[in-house]
Coordinates of C-alpha atoms in Angstrom, one line a residue:
Chain K
X236 CA 10.2 -25.2 -11.7
X237 CA 11.8 -23.1 -9.0
X238 CA 10.2 -19.7 -8.3
X239 CA 11.4 -17.1 -5.9
X240 CA 8.0 -15.4 -5.7
X241 CA 5.3 -16.8 -3.5
X242 CA 2.3 -17.7 -5.6
X243 CA -1.1 -17.2 -4.1
X244 CA -4.6 -18.3 -5.1
X245 CA -7.1 -15.9 -3.5
X246 CA -10.6 -17.4 -3.3
X247 CA -13.5 -15.1 -2.9
X248 CA -17.2 -15.7 -2.9
X249 CA -19.0 -12.8 -4.5
X250 CA -21.5 -12.6 -1.7
X251 CA -18.8 -11.4 0.7
X252 CA -18.4 -8.4 -1.5
X253 CA -22.1 -7.5 -1.4
X254 CA -24.8 -6.2 1.0
X255 CA -26.1 -9.7 2.0
X256 CA -26.2 -10.6 -1.7
X257 CA -28.4 -7.7 -2.7
X258 CA -25.9 -5.5 -4.5
X259 CA -22.2 -4.9 -4.7
X260 CA -20.9 -3.1 -1.6
X261 CA -18.3 -0.7 -3.0
X262 CA -16.5 -0.3 0.3
X263 CA -16.1 -4.1 0.7
X264 CA -15.2 -4.6 -3.0
X265 CA -12.6 -1.8 -2.7
X266 CA -11.1 -3.3 0.5
X267 CA -10.7 -6.7 -1.1
X268 CA -9.1 -5.2 -4.2
X269 CA -6.8 -3.2 -2.1
X270 CA -5.6 -6.2 -0.1
X271 CA -4.9 -8.1 -3.4
X272 CA -3.2 -5.1 -4.9
X273 CA -0.9 -4.7 -1.9
X274 CA 0.0 -8.4 -2.0
X275 CA 0.8 -8.0 -5.8
X276 CA 2.8 -4.8 -5.2
X277 CA 4.8 -6.6 -2.5
X278 CA 6.0 -8.9 -5.2
X279 CA 3.7 -11.9 -4.8
X280 CA 2.0 -13.6 -7.7
X281 CA -1.8 -13.4 -7.1
X282 CA -4.6 -15.3 -8.8
X283 CA -8.2 -14.5 -7.9
X284 CA -10.8 -17.2 -8.1
X285 CA -14.1 -15.4 -7.9
X286 CA -17.7 -16.4 -8.1
X287 CA -20.4 -13.9 -8.9
X288 CA -21.4 -14.3 -12.6
X289 CA -24.9 -15.6 -11.7
X290 CA -25.5 -13.3 -8.8
X291 CA -24.5 -10.2 -10.8
X292 CA -26.4 -11.5 -13.8
X293 CA -29.6 -11.9 -11.7
X294 CA -29.1 -8.3 -10.4
X295 CA -28.7 -7.1 -13.9
X296 CA -31.9 -8.9 -15.0
X297 CA -34.1 -7.6 -12.2
X298 CA -36.6 -6.2 -14.7
X299 CA -36.8 -9.5 -16.6
X300 CA -37.6 -11.5 -13.5
X301 CA -40.7 -13.2 -14.9
X302 CA -38.6 -14.6 -17.8
X303 CA -36.0 -16.3 -15.6
X304 CA -36.5 -19.4 -13.6
X305 CA -33.8 -19.6 -11.0
X306 CA -34.2 -23.4 -10.8
X307 CA -33.6 -23.9 -14.5
X308 CA -30.0 -24.6 -15.4
X309 CA -30.3 -23.2 -18.9
X310 CA -31.7 -19.9 -17.5
X311 CA -28.9 -19.7 -15.0
X312 CA -26.2 -20.3 -17.7
X313 CA -27.7 -17.4 -19.7
X314 CA -27.7 -15.2 -16.7
X315 CA -24.1 -16.2 -16.0
X316 CA -23.1 -15.0 -19.5
X317 CA -24.6 -11.6 -18.7
X318 CA -23.2 -11.5 -15.2
X319 CA -19.6 -12.6 -16.0
X320 CA -19.1 -9.6 -18.3
X321 CA -20.4 -7.4 -15.4
X322 CA -18.2 -9.1 -12.9
X323 CA -15.0 -8.6 -14.8
X324 CA -15.9 -5.0 -15.5
X325 CA -16.3 -4.4 -11.8
X326 CA -12.9 -6.0 -11.1
X327 CA -11.3 -3.8 -13.9
X328 CA -12.9 -0.7 -12.4
X329 CA -11.8 -1.3 -8.9
X330 CA -8.3 -2.6 -9.7
X331 CA -7.7 0.4 -12.0
X332 CA -7.7 2.6 -9.0
X333 CA -4.7 0.7 -7.7
X334 CA -2.9 0.6 -11.1
X335 CA -3.5 -3.1 -11.6
X336 CA -4.4 -4.9 -14.7
X337 CA -6.7 -7.9 -14.6
X338 CA -7.3 -10.7 -17.1
X339 CA -10.3 -12.9 -17.3
X340 CA -9.8 -16.6 -17.3
X341 CA -12.8 -18.9 -17.7
X342 CA -12.1 -22.4 -16.7
X343 CA -13.8 -25.5 -18.0
X344 CA -13.3 -28.8 -16.2
X345 CA -13.1 -30.6 -19.5
X346 CA -9.4 -29.9 -19.5
X347 CA -8.9 -32.0 -16.4
X348 CA -6.9 -35.1 -17.5
X349 CA -5.9 -33.5 -20.8
X350 CA -2.2 -32.8 -20.4
X351 CA -1.8 -30.7 -23.4
X352 CA -4.7 -28.3 -22.4
X353 CA -3.5 -28.2 -18.8
X354 CA -0.1 -27.2 -20.1
X355 CA -1.7 -24.5 -22.2
X356 CA -3.6 -23.1 -19.2
X357 CA -0.4 -23.2 -17.1
X358 CA 1.6 -21.3 -19.7
X359 CA -1.1 -18.7 -19.9
X360 CA -1.2 -18.2 -16.2
X361 CA 2.6 -18.0 -16.1
X362 CA 2.7 -15.4 -18.8
X363 CA 0.0 -13.3 -17.2
X364 CA 1.7 -13.4 -13.8
X365 CA 5.1 -12.6 -15.3
X366 CA 3.6 -9.5 -16.9
X367 CA 2.4 -8.4 -13.5
X368 CA -1.2 -9.0 -14.3
X369 CA -3.8 -10.4 -11.9
X370 CA -5.8 -13.2 -13.4
X371 CA -9.5 -13.4 -12.3
X372 CA -10.7 -16.9 -12.7
X373 CA -14.2 -18.2 -12.7
X374 CA -15.8 -21.4 -14.0
X375 CA -17.2 -20.9 -17.5
X376 CA -20.7 -21.1 -16.2
X377 CA -22.2 -20.4 -19.6
X378 CA -21.0 -23.8 -20.9
X379 CA -20.0 -25.7 -17.8
X380 CA -22.3 -26.6 -14.9
X381 CA -20.2 -28.2 -12.2
X382 CA -19.8 -25.0 -10.2
X383 CA -23.4 -24.1 -10.5
X384 CA -24.4 -27.4 -9.3
X385 CA -21.9 -27.4 -6.4
X386 CA -22.6 -23.8 -5.6
X387 CA -19.1 -23.6 -4.2
X388 CA -15.9 -22.4 -6.0
X389 CA -13.4 -23.7 -3.5
X390 CA -12.7 -26.9 -5.5
X391 CA -12.0 -24.6 -8.5
X392 CA -9.5 -22.6 -6.4
X393 CA -7.7 -25.9 -5.5
X394 CA -7.7 -27.0 -9.1
X395 CA -6.2 -23.6 -10.2
X396 CA -3.7 -23.8 -7.4
X397 CA -2.6 -27.2 -8.6
X398 CA -2.3 -26.2 -12.2
X399 CA -0.4 -23.1 -11.4
X400 CA 1.8 -24.8 -8.8
X401 CA 0.7 -22.2 -6.2
X402 CA 2.1 -22.2 -2.7
X403 CA -0.9 -21.0 -0.7
X404 CA -4.6 -20.5 -0.9
X405 CA -6.2 -17.5 0.9
X406 CA -9.9 -17.6 1.5
X407 CA -11.9 -14.5 2.1
X408 CA -14.1 -15.5 5.0
X409 CA -17.8 -14.6 5.4
X410 CA -16.8 -12.5 8.4
X411 CA -15.6 -9.1 7.3
X412 CA -11.8 -8.6 7.4
X413 CA -11.2 -12.3 8.3
X414 CA -9.1 -14.5 6.1
X415 CA -8.1 -18.2 6.1
X416 CA -4.6 -19.1 4.9
X417 CA -3.7 -22.6 3.9
X418 CA -0.2 -23.4 2.7
X419 CA 0.5 -26.3 0.5
X420 CA 0.8 -29.5 2.5
X421 CA 0.2 -27.7 5.8
X422 CA -1.5 -29.5 8.7
X423 CA -3.2 -26.3 9.9
X424 CA -5.2 -23.5 8.5
X425 CA -4.2 -20.1 9.7
X426 CA -7.1 -17.8 10.6
X427 CA -6.3 -14.0 10.6
X428 CA -8.6 -11.3 11.9
X429 CA -7.5 -8.4 9.8
X430 CA -5.3 -7.4 6.8
X431 CA -2.3 -6.4 8.9
X432 CA -2.2 -9.9 10.4
X433 CA -2.6 -11.3 6.9
X434 CA 0.5 -9.5 5.6
X435 CA 2.5 -10.5 8.6
X436 CA 1.6 -14.2 8.3
X437 CA 2.2 -14.3 4.6
X438 CA 5.7 -12.8 5.2
X439 CA 6.7 -15.9 7.2
X440 CA 4.8 -18.5 5.4
X441 CA 7.6 -20.0 3.4
X442 CA 8.6 -22.2 6.3
X443 CA 5.4 -24.2 6.4
X444 CA 5.0 -25.0 2.7
X445 CA 5.5 -28.7 1.9
X446 CA 6.4 -28.5 -1.8
X447 CA 5.1 -32.0 -2.7
X448 CA 2.1 -31.5 -0.4
X449 CA -1.6 -31.1 -1.3
X450 CA -4.3 -28.6 -0.4
X451 CA -7.4 -29.9 1.3
X452 CA -9.7 -30.9 -1.5
X453 CA -12.9 -29.5 0.0
X454 CA -14.1 -26.9 2.4
X455 CA -15.1 -29.7 4.8
X456 CA -11.5 -31.0 4.8
X457 CA -10.3 -27.5 5.3
X458 CA -12.5 -26.9 8.3
X459 CA -11.0 -29.9 10.0
X460 CA -7.6 -28.2 9.8
X461 CA -8.9 -25.1 11.6
X462 CA -8.5 -26.7 15.1
Chain H
X184 CA 29.3 18.9 22.2
X185 CA 26.7 18.3 19.5
X186 CA 24.7 15.6 21.3
X187 CA 23.4 15.6 24.8
X188 CA 22.0 13.3 27.4
X189 CA 19.5 16.0 28.4
X190 CA 16.0 15.4 27.3
X191 CA 13.8 18.1 25.8
X192 CA 11.0 15.8 24.7
X193 CA 8.4 17.5 27.0
X194 CA 8.3 20.4 24.5
X195 CA 6.8 18.0 21.9
X196 CA 3.6 17.6 23.9
X197 CA 2.2 21.0 22.8
X198 CA 3.0 20.9 19.1
X199 CA 0.0 22.1 17.1
X200 CA 1.3 22.9 13.6
X201 CA 3.0 19.7 12.3
X202 CA 4.8 19.0 9.0
X203 CA 5.2 15.3 8.3
X204 CA 7.7 14.2 5.6
X205 CA 7.5 10.7 4.1
X206 CA 10.0 9.5 1.6
X207 CA 9.8 7.0 -1.2
X208 CA 11.3 4.1 0.8
X209 CA 8.5 4.5 3.5
X210 CA 5.7 4.5 0.8
X211 CA 6.9 1.6 -1.3
X212 CA 8.0 -2.0 -1.1
X213 CA 11.6 -2.8 -2.0
X214 CA 10.6 -3.3 -5.6
X215 CA 9.4 0.3 -5.7
X216 CA 5.7 -0.5 -5.9
X217 CA 3.3 1.4 -3.6
X218 CA 2.6 -0.1 -0.2
X219 CA -1.1 0.7 0.2
X220 CA -1.2 -0.6 3.8
X221 CA 1.6 1.8 4.8
X222 CA -0.2 4.7 3.0
X223 CA -3.4 3.8 4.7
X224 CA -1.6 3.9 8.1
X225 CA -0.1 7.3 7.5
X226 CA -3.5 8.7 6.3
X227 CA -5.1 7.2 9.3
X228 CA -2.7 8.9 11.7
X229 CA -2.8 12.3 10.0
X230 CA -6.6 12.2 9.9
X231 CA -6.6 11.5 13.7
X232 CA -4.3 14.5 14.3
X233 CA -6.7 16.7 12.2
X234 CA -9.6 15.5 14.3
X235 CA -7.6 16.6 17.4
X236 CA -7.6 20.0 15.7
X237 CA -4.0 20.0 15.0
X238 CA -2.8 21.6 11.7
X239 CA -1.1 19.0 9.5
X240 CA 0.9 19.2 6.3
X241 CA 2.2 16.2 4.5
X242 CA 5.4 16.4 2.4
X243 CA 5.5 13.3 0.2
X244 CA 7.8 11.8 -2.3
X245 CA 7.0 8.8 -4.5
X246 CA 5.9 10.3 -7.8
X247 CA 8.6 8.7 -9.8
X248 CA 8.2 5.3 -8.2
X249 CA 4.5 5.4 -8.8
X250 CA 5.0 6.5 -12.4
X251 CA 7.5 3.7 -12.9
X252 CA 5.0 1.2 -11.5
X253 CA 2.2 2.6 -13.7
X254 CA 4.3 2.0 -16.8
X255 CA 5.6 -1.3 -15.6
X256 CA 9.2 -0.3 -15.2
X257 CA 11.1 -2.8 -13.1
X258 CA 13.9 -0.4 -12.3
X259 CA 13.9 3.4 -11.7
X260 CA 15.3 5.0 -14.8
X261 CA 18.6 6.9 -14.5
X262 CA 17.8 9.4 -17.3
X263 CA 16.7 12.7 -15.8
X264 CA 14.1 13.6 -18.5
X265 CA 12.6 10.2 -18.2
X266 CA 12.4 10.6 -14.4
X267 CA 10.6 13.9 -14.8
X268 CA 8.2 12.3 -17.3
X269 CA 7.5 9.5 -14.8
X270 CA 7.0 12.1 -12.0
X271 CA 4.3 13.8 -14.1
X272 CA 2.5 10.5 -14.5
X273 CA 3.1 9.3 -11.0
X274 CA 2.2 12.6 -9.1
X275 CA -1.3 12.4 -10.5
X276 CA -1.6 8.8 -9.5
X277 CA -0.2 9.5 -6.1
X278 CA -2.7 12.3 -5.4
X279 CA -5.5 10.1 -6.5
X280 CA -4.5 7.5 -3.9
X281 CA -4.2 10.2 -1.1
X282 CA -7.5 11.8 -2.1
X283 CA -9.2 8.4 -2.0
X284 CA -7.7 7.3 1.3
X285 CA -8.2 10.7 3.1
X286 CA -11.8 10.8 1.9
X287 CA -12.4 7.6 3.7
X288 CA -11.7 9.6 6.9
X289 CA -13.7 12.6 5.8
X290 CA -10.6 14.7 5.2
X291 CA -10.0 17.0 2.3
X292 CA -6.6 17.4 0.7
X293 CA -5.0 19.9 -1.6
X294 CA -2.0 19.4 -3.9
X295 CA 0.8 22.0 -3.6
X296 CA 3.8 21.5 -5.9
X297 CA 6.7 23.7 -4.9
X298 CA 10.0 24.6 -6.5
X299 CA 13.1 26.1 -4.8
X300 CA 11.9 29.5 -6.0
X301 CA 9.8 29.7 -2.8
X302 CA 13.1 30.3 -1.0
X303 CA 14.8 32.6 -3.4
X304 CA 12.0 34.8 -4.9
X305 CA 10.3 36.9 -2.2
X306 CA 6.9 37.1 -4.1
X307 CA 6.8 33.3 -4.5
X308 CA 7.7 33.0 -0.8
X309 CA 4.8 35.2 0.2
X310 CA 2.4 33.5 -2.1
X311 CA 3.2 30.0 -1.0
X312 CA 3.0 31.0 2.6
X313 CA -0.4 32.6 2.2
X314 CA -1.8 29.7 0.2
X315 CA -0.6 27.1 2.7
X316 CA -1.9 29.1 5.7
X317 CA -5.2 29.6 4.0
X318 CA -5.5 25.8 3.3
X319 CA -4.7 25.1 7.0
X320 CA -7.4 27.7 8.1
X321 CA -9.9 25.8 5.9
X322 CA -9.1 22.6 7.7
X323 CA -7.5 21.0 4.7
X324 CA -4.4 18.9 4.6
X325 CA -1.9 20.2 2.1
X326 CA 0.0 17.5 0.3
X327 CA 3.2 18.9 -0.8
X328 CA 5.8 17.7 -3.3
X329 CA 8.5 19.2 -5.3
X330 CA 7.4 20.1 -8.8
X331 CA 9.5 17.4 -10.3
X332 CA 8.4 17.9 -13.8
X333 CA 10.0 21.3 -14.0
X334 CA 12.5 21.2 -11.2
X335 CA 15.2 18.7 -10.6
X336 CA 16.4 19.5 -7.1
X337 CA 14.7 16.7 -5.3
X338 CA 15.4 14.2 -8.0
X339 CA 19.1 15.0 -7.9
X340 CA 19.6 15.8 -4.3
X341 CA 17.4 15.2 -1.4
X342 CA 14.2 13.1 -1.6
X343 CA 12.3 16.1 -0.2
X344 CA 14.2 16.4 3.0
X345 CA 15.2 20.0 2.3
X346 CA 11.8 20.8 0.9
X347 CA 10.1 19.7 4.1
X348 CA 12.3 21.9 6.2
X349 CA 11.6 24.9 3.9
X350 CA 7.9 24.2 4.2
X351 CA 8.2 24.0 8.0
X352 CA 9.9 27.4 8.2
X353 CA 7.6 28.9 5.6
X354 CA 4.5 28.3 7.6
X355 CA 6.3 28.7 11.0
X356 CA 5.5 25.1 12.0
X357 CA 6.0 23.8 15.6
X358 CA 7.4 20.5 14.5
X359 CA 8.8 18.6 11.5
X360 CA 8.5 14.8 11.7
X361 CA 10.7 13.1 9.2
X362 CA 10.0 9.5 8.4
X363 CA 13.1 7.5 7.3
X364 CA 13.9 3.9 6.7
X365 CA 16.1 3.8 9.8
X366 CA 15.2 4.6 13.4
X367 CA 17.0 8.0 13.4
X368 CA 20.6 9.4 13.4
X369 CA 23.2 6.9 14.5
X370 CA 26.8 7.3 15.6
X371 CA 27.8 5.1 12.6
X372 CA 26.0 3.3 9.8
X373 CA 23.9 0.7 11.6
X374 CA 23.9 -1.5 8.5
X375 CA 27.6 -2.2 8.8
X376 CA 28.7 -1.0 12.2
X377 CA 27.5 -3.1 15.1
X378 CA 28.5 -0.6 17.7
X379 CA 26.5 2.2 16.1
X380 CA 24.0 3.6 18.6
X381 CA 21.0 5.9 18.1
X382 CA 21.6 9.5 19.0
X383 CA 18.5 10.5 21.0
X384 CA 18.9 14.3 21.1
X385 CA 20.8 16.8 19.0
X386 CA 21.0 20.5 20.0
X387 CA 23.8 21.6 17.7
X388 CA 24.8 20.6 14.2
X389 CA 28.6 20.6 13.4
X390 CA 31.1 18.9 11.1
X391 CA 31.6 16.0 13.5
X392 CA 27.9 15.2 13.3
X393 CA 27.8 15.5 9.6
X394 CA 30.6 13.0 9.3
X395 CA 28.6 10.5 11.3
X396 CA 25.7 10.9 9.0
X397 CA 27.6 10.0 5.8
X398 CA 26.0 7.4 3.6
X399 CA 22.7 5.6 4.1
X400 CA 19.9 5.2 1.6
X401 CA 18.0 2.7 -0.6
X402 CA 17.8 2.2 -4.3
X403 CA 14.5 4.1 -4.8
X404 CA 15.2 7.0 -2.5
X405 CA 17.9 9.6 -2.8
X406 CA 17.9 11.0 0.7
X407 CA 20.6 10.0 3.1
X408 CA 21.3 11.4 6.6
X409 CA 23.3 14.3 5.1
X410 CA 20.2 15.8 3.6
X411 CA 18.3 15.3 6.8
X412 CA 21.0 17.2 8.7
X413 CA 20.7 20.0 6.1
X414 CA 17.0 20.0 6.8
X415 CA 17.7 20.1 10.6
X416 CA 19.9 23.1 10.0
X417 CA 17.0 25.0 8.3
X418 CA 14.7 24.0 11.2
X419 CA 17.2 25.2 13.8
X420 CA 17.5 28.6 12.1
X421 CA 13.8 28.9 12.2
X422 CA 13.5 27.6 15.8
X423 CA 11.6 24.5 14.8
X424 CA 11.9 21.1 16.5
X425 CA 12.5 18.1 14.3
X426 CA 12.3 14.4 14.9
X427 CA 13.7 11.7 12.6
X428 CA 12.1 8.3 13.1
X429 CA 11.3 5.1 11.3
X430 CA 8.4 5.2 8.9
X431 CA 7.5 1.6 9.3
X432 CA 4.7 2.4 11.8
X433 CA 3.4 5.9 11.3
X434 CA 1.3 5.6 14.5
X435 CA 4.6 6.3 16.3
X436 CA 3.7 10.0 15.8
X437 CA 1.3 9.7 18.7
X438 CA 4.1 8.4 21.0
X439 CA 6.4 11.2 19.8
X440 CA 3.7 13.8 20.7
X441 CA 3.6 12.2 24.1
X442 CA 7.2 12.9 24.6
X443 CA 8.4 9.3 24.4
X444 CA 12.0 8.8 23.5
X445 CA 11.6 7.7 19.9
X446 CA 14.0 8.5 17.0
X447 CA 16.3 11.5 17.1
X448 CA 15.0 14.7 18.4
X449 CA 16.6 17.9 17.0
X450 CA 15.9 20.6 19.5
X451 CA 17.0 24.2 18.8
X452 CA 18.2 25.8 22.0
X453 CA 17.1 29.3 22.5
X454 CA 20.1 31.7 22.9

């Protein structure tokens, strides 16, 4: 399928939106949401892949500390069910200030290899994006455990980028205001130091996309492309 | 002679009371959606000017475009009543963004919606003048738009070009900076005419100049160069300097205030 719009998967780790994991930092959250809103307004398709269900769930359950064992998978999945609702509420709240609508998509890796379900997921994403909505994707931690075990949502971002036939993945770095950009099939990761640079680079990115190319499968592989 | 090679830019160094006018095309992407980065830049610049103790007023368009975005309209409607409805929705949204962004720099803003009555009805004129001056005394940045919901002048005619000049003369401003989607006034339409050159200084507005200004504009804004010259005329009558420049990088205001040759400078010569 030929699209004229650049399609972006924006991968964010919840911790980068907090005060060292303690609580949401409204200023950081707002900045991130503003960057995404501006990309969306400029006419790009943007999908967010965000962690945070467990972290927010744990924050929410502070007073129930003694009932939760953070090393117990079942406990964490229960916490994720609490936190995911909180997470999407935060996204709704912040995006509303920029006139954007978000949709929650919870991914389960069961659909890998199942063409019909992949097709369904792809259609859902296409419909949401065509409606101008920003999908916020997380692994369905309450029923699926891969993400929890890996403790890293980059592979999910790659999977979503493949399913949705996205052109680039942007990674919000641990360093504030820094972003990594990887175009499909590109041999090099672009590191930008601030948002202005981010918009500038994205404007010119069409040239380096290799349509039949792949994204680096893991963060390790991605690091190797950083020079 | 309507243009001159003489340079009067030095006068811009001492400007204290400044009206900045920003149009829809400078606030939005080509699809009409708000460009938050651009708004952030303009807010940043105006806040810096405030911190330098200058008095700053912002005349902004964009209400209809924002309203259209809010309701998911792909194209700006042509129906006047619908435009006015969108303006009512969008103006509130637009103010919310300005309030939020200015608050990040510790600045307070006020919304002032004007109609052309401020020119024609003396009581309205006095009231508007007093209100704006009071706001400036309080250190607040007035954010001004035409009251699109009940008035149709801007929608039909000028993307606030005229309004910004009216405001400048109303409060006896030192300078009006008008952000456009081109670098200033050209000898022809630079989009089609390769030989068109930027006019750096204008000291007199006559028919010849108005002819040069014909055309120019984008799909979401209604102001061309003609309405900017009309604004310049109002400024000249009030003895106010005006600069037309490209709104791409609002920080260019600092260069303008350092007398650098940017955009087109309209300088009223004293008789």
